[in-house]
């Protein structure tokens, strides 16, 4: 797993995504340091089944109103997979509106458990295929910030976030 | 067909932007795929998946329909554009939609759905930045992936400043992007319907893949409550697992990105709540995900293409744009010339022939010169030049032009119906060359005479600015017949294939090849052999080319059976033996000839590797510039020439342009002369670079030699001629 993680981190660097790692115990402090306020987020406890990954007592507003979301600079969501060879994240749009929180903001902070890092795209698609087959969900493979070259030069920050940060929660 | 004037105007107005962008994509592709260890394996997988999916299309269509309906969506199979548009309009109407926001979709361009919706008073907004620019400018895409590739940043800034009159005029790409993001962001939030395409659709789960970088497709779907996806029926594959090779290949093959920012794998309807973005009291998760989904699958000629043995491969196309970016002509003129109603680039000929008809495809398919540089670039291995040839052949047969008395005697071809005069002249170049040698030097005087050049210009549209080949009175075959072999105890025995140009025009390189082979201990014969059929094939004269192939194999294969290797100087003819003959000959005959033949420097390389005595070859310490040949590079043969020259002591600098621009007869034609020279300019620049400028030039192909001769003062030669000094 160490190699998948190091390859993931170096791929993130290649696609212009910053990364920090954190122990479960210091998650909330680290999250506060990572977001640029105002920040909104999708409550993470459920997604990860881990009570300490909570937005409570942080500067991040969980489950905001649509108007608050529109005013926010940072959106915090979970990521279901990190893909080593590409630095991609698998984001599952949920009924908690994670798709809106990760998309309608300038800065997306994705929280990823170390154990969810897979070595390559091949493995990731197998996992995603099983997941979609089982649940009928959708999955966004997001790699780096949104970007366009349509205006005469490469610009990061097109319709989606212009800045992406991954917070890796260290495994046991 | 674009005229010389139209092409000149396009090169003047759009050429620079198109060239910069396509070349950047093309270089990006080379770089990106070189990092991918399993590149060839992924291409094979992608190809196999498409072959299987198109084979099983009816079954997959049924399965997909069932799945989408189980998921709560609707599937509509539209026969044609009008049918699809009528359905889409009815969905918008039932939703009372005032605005439809769109993400980029070529299939929706094919339908002209924007016009159809606008006629109902619906405000249709393109959200892809490039498409939005074109919507404002009221222009057509010039590239299937980067639609506004022909517009410079300055032109976009002028357009925005004029249309929107911002307080501070917009200037940088950053400012323009920010402005577009803000303006479009507001419009997306107000829209009722989101219209997307789909790059791939999995029948098993009803999941579609949307490949984008801007995030507009995600927003288009998430912010509206009614999602319409339009896709050609060929987009269906069995499962999400089958997306894998395409996800790794599509961005790399197209714009040279390892992967685009977003690959959305959507199984509609989405769980994402439909929110009122102005609500400041209700938490977002309290909104319902009350969503509708309509999948519009478009036939519009595709099911008939599936039944067409020659056009079927087109359906494997994943619209990555590799064939546009790797095409030397496309790099000069872009999709406004090299394109039809909707699609552009090499594969567009297949799409437009199948969807719109041969007339539309015939308008631009002469811009494919058959250089084959797109063949290895295509992630699903479509033989794009072959599709262009087939369409050209069908077009030739459609026309009924009376044969002209002057050229009729020169065109003893197998074309039963009216291929155009110019095509038949070039297609029957063997007869022209035979007559040219037989009557040389008179034929050369005739060719140079002012009056006859004017006649050629008028009857055959041969550009008077081109020098015509000079025929040698004594052909290579005749020269060889008068001499004795110098090898008494041969290591190997070979036939040197007297290709048309070596035999009649560039006889010196043939003599040099004989000398080199004999110096390396090869017993050589140069029997009369028919020409390969490359010339008629390039004019779309398939049955004539087939006849050549049959006669060549009948002549050469007995030599192979008698233990001789076939050595070929002209790369375009060698490529016939290796690639195209597979379509013209039975498998055993084709394989025997393909396996038994070698490009001349490849053969020399083999001899050197096997320890041939090189004492008779020159040892030098010199510099040389080498331009390989497009079809030769596609076959992976360039390294052999470089290695042999290096072995002899040359410091070799190689060009990396995709094609010299001459491409057989292409550069002779009046309509294409200036385009041919524009393409050639890129090669000229490389040959005039610092450190290359002073080097003698060698090139493998006849066309390349003629083109370089026209571009430079330095008279180029074939590399084999460097081995006999």
JSON list of N, CA and C in Angstrom, two decimals, chain B residues 410-455:
[
{"chain": "B", "resi": 410, "resn": "UNK", "atom": "N", "xyz": [-4.01, 6.77, -72.37]},
{"chain": "B", "resi": 410, "resn": "UNK", "atom": "CA", "xyz": [-3.11, 6.64, -71.24]},
{"chain": "B", "resi": 410, "resn": "UNK", "atom": "C", "xyz": [-3.77, 5.98, -70.04]},
{"chain": "B", "resi": 411, "resn": "UNK", "atom": "N", "xyz": [-5.00, 5.61, -70.19]},
{"chain": "B", "resi": 411, "resn": "UNK", "atom": "CA", "xyz": [-5.71, 5.11, -69.01]},
{"chain": "B", "resi": 411, "resn": "UNK", "atom": "C", "xyz": [-6.30, 3.72, -69.24]},
{"chain": "B", "resi": 412, "resn": "UNK", "atom": "N", "xyz": [-5.41, 2.74, -69.41]},
{"chain": "B", "resi": 412, "resn": "UNK", "atom": "CA", "xyz": [-5.92, 1.38, -69.63]},
{"chain": "B", "resi": 412, "resn": "UNK", "atom": "C", "xyz": [-6.28, 0.75, -68.30]},
{"chain": "B", "resi": 413, "resn": "UNK", "atom": "N", "xyz": [-7.16, 1.38, -67.54]},
{"chain": "B", "resi": 413, "resn": "UNK", "atom": "CA", "xyz": [-7.40, 0.93, -66.18]},
{"chain": "B", "resi": 413, "resn": "UNK", "atom": "C", "xyz": [-8.61, 0.01, -66.09]},
{"chain": "B", "resi": 414, "resn": "UNK", "atom": "N", "xyz": [-8.90, -0.39, -64.89]},
{"chain": "B", "resi": 414, "resn": "UNK", "atom": "CA", "xyz": [-10.01, -1.31, -64.65]},
{"chain": "B", "resi": 414, "resn": "UNK", "atom": "C", "xyz": [-11.26, -0.57, -64.19]},
{"chain": "B", "resi": 415, "resn": "UNK", "atom": "N", "xyz": [-11.25, 0.75, -64.34]},
{"chain": "B", "resi": 415, "resn": "UNK", "atom": "CA", "xyz": [-12.38, 1.54, -63.84]},
{"chain": "B", "resi": 415, "resn": "UNK", "atom": "C", "xyz": [-13.45, 1.56, -64.91]},
{"chain": "B", "resi": 416, "resn": "UNK", "atom": "N", "xyz": [-14.59, 0.91, -64.63]},
{"chain": "B", "resi": 416, "resn": "UNK", "atom": "CA", "xyz": [-15.59, 0.79, -65.68]},
{"chain": "B", "resi": 416, "resn": "UNK", "atom": "C", "xyz": [-16.36, 2.09, -65.88]},
{"chain": "B", "resi": 417, "resn": "UNK", "atom": "N", "xyz": [-16.42, 2.90, -64.83]},
{"chain": "B", "resi": 417, "resn": "UNK", "atom": "CA", "xyz": [-17.18, 4.13, -64.98]},
{"chain": "B", "resi": 417, "resn": "UNK", "atom": "C", "xyz": [-16.32, 5.33, -64.62]},
{"chain": "B", "resi": 418, "resn": "UNK", "atom": "N", "xyz": [-16.84, 6.46, -64.96]},
{"chain": "B", "resi": 418, "resn": "UNK", "atom": "CA", "xyz": [-16.12, 7.72, -65.01]},
{"chain": "B", "resi": 418, "resn": "UNK", "atom": "C", "xyz": [-15.34, 8.23, -63.82]},
{"chain": "B", "resi": 419, "resn": "UNK", "atom": "N", "xyz": [-14.21, 7.64, -63.45]},
{"chain": "B", "resi": 419, "resn": "UNK", "atom": "CA", "xyz": [-13.31, 8.35, -62.54]},
{"chain": "B", "resi": 419, "resn": "UNK", "atom": "C", "xyz": [-12.90, 9.63, -63.25]},
{"chain": "B", "resi": 420, "resn": "UNK", "atom": "N", "xyz": [-12.80, 10.74, -62.54]},
{"chain": "B", "resi": 420, "resn": "UNK", "atom": "CA", "xyz": [-12.47, 12.00, -63.21]},
{"chain": "B", "resi": 420, "resn": "UNK", "atom": "C", "xyz": [-11.12, 11.91, -63.92]},
{"chain": "B", "resi": 421, "resn": "UNK", "atom": "N", "xyz": [-11.01, 12.72, -64.96]},
{"chain": "B", "resi": 421, "resn": "UNK", "atom": "CA", "xyz": [-9.84, 12.68, -65.84]},
{"chain": "B", "resi": 421, "resn": "UNK", "atom": "C", "xyz": [-8.53, 12.82, -65.07]},
{"chain": "B", "resi": 422, "resn": "UNK", "atom": "N", "xyz": [-8.47, 13.81, -64.16]},
{"chain": "B", "resi": 422, "resn": "UNK", "atom": "CA", "xyz": [-7.23, 14.04, -63.43]},
{"chain": "B", "resi": 422, "resn": "UNK", "atom": "C", "xyz": [-6.87, 12.80, -62.60]},
{"chain": "B", "resi": 423, "resn": "UNK", "atom": "N", "xyz": [-7.86, 12.21, -61.97]},
{"chain": "B", "resi": 423, "resn": "UNK", "atom": "CA", "xyz": [-7.60, 11.03, -61.14]},
{"chain": "B", "resi": 423, "resn": "UNK", "atom": "C", "xyz": [-7.10, 9.88, -62.01]},
{"chain": "B", "resi": 424, "resn": "UNK", "atom": "N", "xyz": [-7.70, 9.74, -63.20]},
{"chain": "B", "resi": 424, "resn": "UNK", "atom": "CA", "xyz": [-7.27, 8.63, -64.06]},
{"chain": "B", "resi": 424, "resn": "UNK", "atom": "C", "xyz": [-5.87, 8.87, -64.60]},
{"chain": "B", "resi": 425, "resn": "UNK", "atom": "N", "xyz": [-5.53, 10.12, -64.86]},
{"chain": "B", "resi": 425, "resn": "UNK", "atom": "CA", "xyz": [-4.18, 10.42, -65.34]},
{"chain": "B", "resi": 425, "resn": "UNK", "atom": "C", "xyz": [-3.15, 10.00, -64.29]},
{"chain": "B", "resi": 426, "resn": "UNK", "atom": "N", "xyz": [-3.34, 10.46, -63.05]},
{"chain": "B", "resi": 426, "resn": "UNK", "atom": "CA", "xyz": [-2.39, 10.11, -62.00]},
{"chain": "B", "resi": 426, "resn": "UNK", "atom": "C", "xyz": [-2.47, 8.63, -61.65]},
{"chain": "B", "resi": 427, "resn": "UNK", "atom": "N", "xyz": [-3.69, 8.10, -61.72]},
{"chain": "B", "resi": 427, "resn": "UNK", "atom": "CA", "xyz": [-3.88, 6.68, -61.37]},
{"chain": "B", "resi": 427, "resn": "UNK", "atom": "C", "xyz": [-3.17, 5.75, -62.35]},
{"chain": "B", "resi": 428, "resn": "UNK", "atom": "N", "xyz": [-3.02, 6.21, -63.59]},
{"chain": "B", "resi": 428, "resn": "UNK", "atom": "CA", "xyz": [-2.36, 5.39, -64.61]},
{"chain": "B", "resi": 428, "resn": "UNK", "atom": "C", "xyz": [-0.95, 5.88, -64.87]},
{"chain": "B", "resi": 429, "resn": "UNK", "atom": "N", "xyz": [-0.30, 6.34, -63.82]},
{"chain": "B", "resi": 429, "resn": "UNK", "atom": "CA", "xyz": [1.02, 6.93, -64.01]},
{"chain": "B", "resi": 429, "resn": "UNK", "atom": "C", "xyz": [2.03, 5.93, -64.60]},
{"chain": "B", "resi": 430, "resn": "UNK", "atom": "N", "xyz": [1.77, 4.65, -64.40]},
{"chain": "B", "resi": 430, "resn": "UNK", "atom": "CA", "xyz": [2.67, 3.64, -64.98]},
{"chain": "B", "resi": 430, "resn": "UNK", "atom": "C", "xyz": [2.75, 3.80, -66.50]},
{"chain": "B", "resi": 431, "resn": "UNK", "atom": "N", "xyz": [1.59, 3.97, -67.13]},
{"chain": "B", "resi": 431, "resn": "UNK", "atom": "CA", "xyz": [1.57, 4.12, -68.58]},
{"chain": "B", "resi": 431, "resn": "UNK", "atom": "C", "xyz": [2.27, 5.41, -68.99]},
{"chain": "B", "resi": 432, "resn": "UNK", "atom": "N", "xyz": [2.01, 6.48, -68.21]},
{"chain": "B", "resi": 432, "resn": "UNK", "atom": "CA", "xyz": [2.64, 7.76, -68.50]},
{"chain": "B", "resi": 432, "resn": "UNK", "atom": "C", "xyz": [4.17, 7.62, -68.41]},
{"chain": "B", "resi": 433, "resn": "UNK", "atom": "N", "xyz": [4.63, 6.94, -67.35]},
{"chain": "B", "resi": 433, "resn": "UNK", "atom": "CA", "xyz": [6.06, 6.80, -67.13]},
{"chain": "B", "resi": 433, "resn": "UNK", "atom": "C", "xyz": [6.71, 5.96, -68.23]},
{"chain": "B", "resi": 434, "resn": "UNK", "atom": "N", "xyz": [6.01, 4.88, -68.64]},
{"chain": "B", "resi": 434, "resn": "UNK", "atom": "CA", "xyz": [6.57, 4.04, -69.70]},
{"chain": "B", "resi": 434, "resn": "UNK", "atom": "C", "xyz": [6.74, 4.83, -70.99]},
{"chain": "B", "resi": 435, "resn": "UNK", "atom": "N", "xyz": [5.69, 5.58, -71.31]},
{"chain": "B", "resi": 435, "resn": "UNK", "atom": "CA", "xyz": [5.73, 6.40, -72.49]},
{"chain": "B", "resi": 435, "resn": "UNK", "atom": "C", "xyz": [6.80, 7.48, -72.34]},
{"chain": "B", "resi": 436, "resn": "UNK", "atom": "N", "xyz": [6.91, 8.02, -71.13]},
{"chain": "B", "resi": 436, "resn": "UNK", "atom": "CA", "xyz": [7.88, 9.08, -70.85]},
{"chain": "B", "resi": 436, "resn": "UNK", "atom": "C", "xyz": [9.30, 8.59, -71.08]},
{"chain": "B", "resi": 437, "resn": "UNK", "atom": "N", "xyz": [9.64, 7.39, -70.58]},
{"chain": "B", "resi": 437, "resn": "UNK", "atom": "CA", "xyz": [10.98, 6.86, -70.78]},
{"chain": "B", "resi": 437, "resn": "UNK", "atom": "C", "xyz": [11.22, 6.52, -72.24]},
{"chain": "B", "resi": 438, "resn": "UNK", "atom": "N", "xyz": [10.22, 5.93, -72.87]},
{"chain": "B", "resi": 438, "resn": "UNK", "atom": "CA", "xyz": [10.38, 5.49, -74.26]},
{"chain": "B", "resi": 438, "resn": "UNK", "atom": "C", "xyz": [10.65, 6.67, -75.17]},
{"chain": "B", "resi": 439, "resn": "UNK", "atom": "N", "xyz": [10.08, 7.81, -74.83]},
{"chain": "B", "resi": 439, "resn": "UNK", "atom": "CA", "xyz": [10.22, 8.95, -75.72]},
{"chain": "B", "resi": 439, "resn": "UNK", "atom": "C", "xyz": [11.16, 10.02, -75.17]},
{"chain": "B", "resi": 440, "resn": "UNK", "atom": "N", "xyz": [11.84, 9.70, -74.02]},
{"chain": "B", "resi": 440, "resn": "UNK", "atom": "CA", "xyz": [12.79, 10.67, -73.48]},
{"chain": "B", "resi": 440, "resn": "UNK", "atom": "C", "xyz": [13.95, 10.82, -74.45]},
{"chain": "B", "resi": 441, "resn": "UNK", "atom": "N", "xyz": [14.58, 11.98, -74.60]},
{"chain": "B", "resi": 441, "resn": "UNK", "atom": "CA", "xyz": [14.31, 13.21, -73.85]},
{"chain": "B", "resi": 441, "resn": "UNK", "atom": "C", "xyz": [13.14, 14.03, -74.41]},
{"chain": "B", "resi": 442, "resn": "UNK", "atom": "N", "xyz": [12.56, 13.57, -75.53]},
{"chain": "B", "resi": 442, "resn": "UNK", "atom": "CA", "xyz": [11.49, 14.35, -76.14]},
{"chain": "B", "resi": 442, "resn": "UNK", "atom": "C", "xyz": [10.36, 14.61, -75.13]},
{"chain": "B", "resi": 443, "resn": "UNK", "atom": "N", "xyz": [10.00, 13.56, -74.37]},
{"chain": "B", "resi": 443, "resn": "UNK", "atom": "CA", "xyz": [8.90, 13.69, -73.42]},
{"chain": "B", "resi": 443, "resn": "UNK", "atom": "C", "xyz": [9.19, 14.77, -72.39]},
{"chain": "B", "resi": 444, "resn": "UNK", "atom": "N", "xyz": [10.46, 14.88, -71.99]},
{"chain": "B", "resi": 444, "resn": "UNK", "atom": "CA", "xyz": [10.81, 15.88, -70.98]},
{"chain": "B", "resi": 444, "resn": "UNK", "atom": "C", "xyz": [10.75, 17.29, -71.56]},
{"chain": "B", "resi": 445, "resn": "UNK", "atom": "N", "xyz": [11.16, 17.40, -72.85]},
{"chain": "B", "resi": 445, "resn": "UNK", "atom": "CA", "xyz": [11.04, 18.72, -73.49]},
{"chain": "B", "resi": 445, "resn": "UNK", "atom": "C", "xyz": [9.56, 19.09, -73.57]},
{"chain": "B", "resi": 446, "resn": "UNK", "atom": "N", "xyz": [8.77, 18.07, -73.95]},
{"chain": "B", "resi": 446, "resn": "UNK", "atom": "CA", "xyz": [7.33, 18.30, -74.08]},
{"chain": "B", "resi": 446, "resn": "UNK", "atom": "C", "xyz": [6.74, 18.75, -72.75]},
{"chain": "B", "resi": 447, "resn": "UNK", "atom": "N", "xyz": [7.16, 18.03, -71.68]},
{"chain": "B", "resi": 447, "resn": "UNK", "atom": "CA", "xyz": [6.62, 18.34, -70.36]},
{"chain": "B", "resi": 447, "resn": "UNK", "atom": "C", "xyz": [7.01, 19.74, -69.91]},
{"chain": "B", "resi": 448, "resn": "UNK", "atom": "N", "xyz": [8.17, 20.19, -70.35]},
{"chain": "B", "resi": 448, "resn": "UNK", "atom": "CA", "xyz": [8.63, 21.50, -69.93]},
{"chain": "B", "resi": 448, "resn": "UNK", "atom": "C", "xyz": [8.09, 22.63, -70.80]},
{"chain": "B", "resi": 449, "resn": "UNK", "atom": "N", "xyz": [7.59, 22.25, -71.97]},
{"chain": "B", "resi": 449, "resn": "UNK", "atom": "CA", "xyz": [7.17, 23.29, -72.91]},
{"chain": "B", "resi": 449, "resn": "UNK", "atom": "C", "xyz": [5.99, 24.07, -72.35]},
{"chain": "B", "resi": 450, "resn": "UNK", "atom": "N", "xyz": [6.04, 25.35, -72.58]},
{"chain": "B", "resi": 450, "resn": "UNK", "atom": "CA", "xyz": [5.03, 26.24, -72.04]},
{"chain": "B", "resi": 450, "resn": "UNK", "atom": "C", "xyz": [3.63, 25.83, -72.47]},
{"chain": "B", "resi": 451, "resn": "UNK", "atom": "N", "xyz": [3.50, 25.52, -73.75]},
{"chain": "B", "resi": 451, "resn": "UNK", "atom": "CA", "xyz": [2.18, 25.19, -74.29]},
{"chain": "B", "resi": 451, "resn": "UNK", "atom": "C", "xyz": [1.62, 23.94, -73.61]},
{"chain": "B", "resi": 452, "resn": "UNK", "atom": "N", "xyz": [2.48, 22.92, -73.49]},
{"chain": "B", "resi": 452, "resn": "UNK", "atom": "CA", "xyz": [1.96, 21.67, -72.93]},
{"chain": "B", "resi": 452, "resn": "UNK", "atom": "C", "xyz": [1.65, 21.83, -71.43]},
{"chain": "B", "resi": 453, "resn": "UNK", "atom": "N", "xyz": [2.43, 22.69, -70.73]},
{"chain": "B", "resi": 453, "resn": "UNK", "atom": "CA", "xyz": [2.10, 22.93, -69.32]},
{"chain": "B", "resi": 453, "resn": "UNK", "atom": "C", "xyz": [0.75, 23.60, -69.20]},
{"chain": "B", "resi": 454, "resn": "UNK", "atom": "N", "xyz": [0.46, 24.49, -70.13]},
{"chain": "B", "resi": 454, "resn": "UNK", "atom": "CA", "xyz": [-0.84, 25.14, -70.07]},
{"chain": "B", "resi": 454, "resn": "UNK", "atom": "C", "xyz": [-1.97, 24.16, -70.36]},
{"chain": "B", "resi": 455, "resn": "UNK", "atom": "N", "xyz": [-1.68, 23.24, -71.28]},
{"chain": "B", "resi": 455, "resn": "UNK", "atom": "CA", "xyz": [-2.66, 22.20, -71.61]},
{"chain": "B", "resi": 455, "resn": "UNK", "atom": "C", "xyz": [-2.90, 21.32, -70.38]}
]
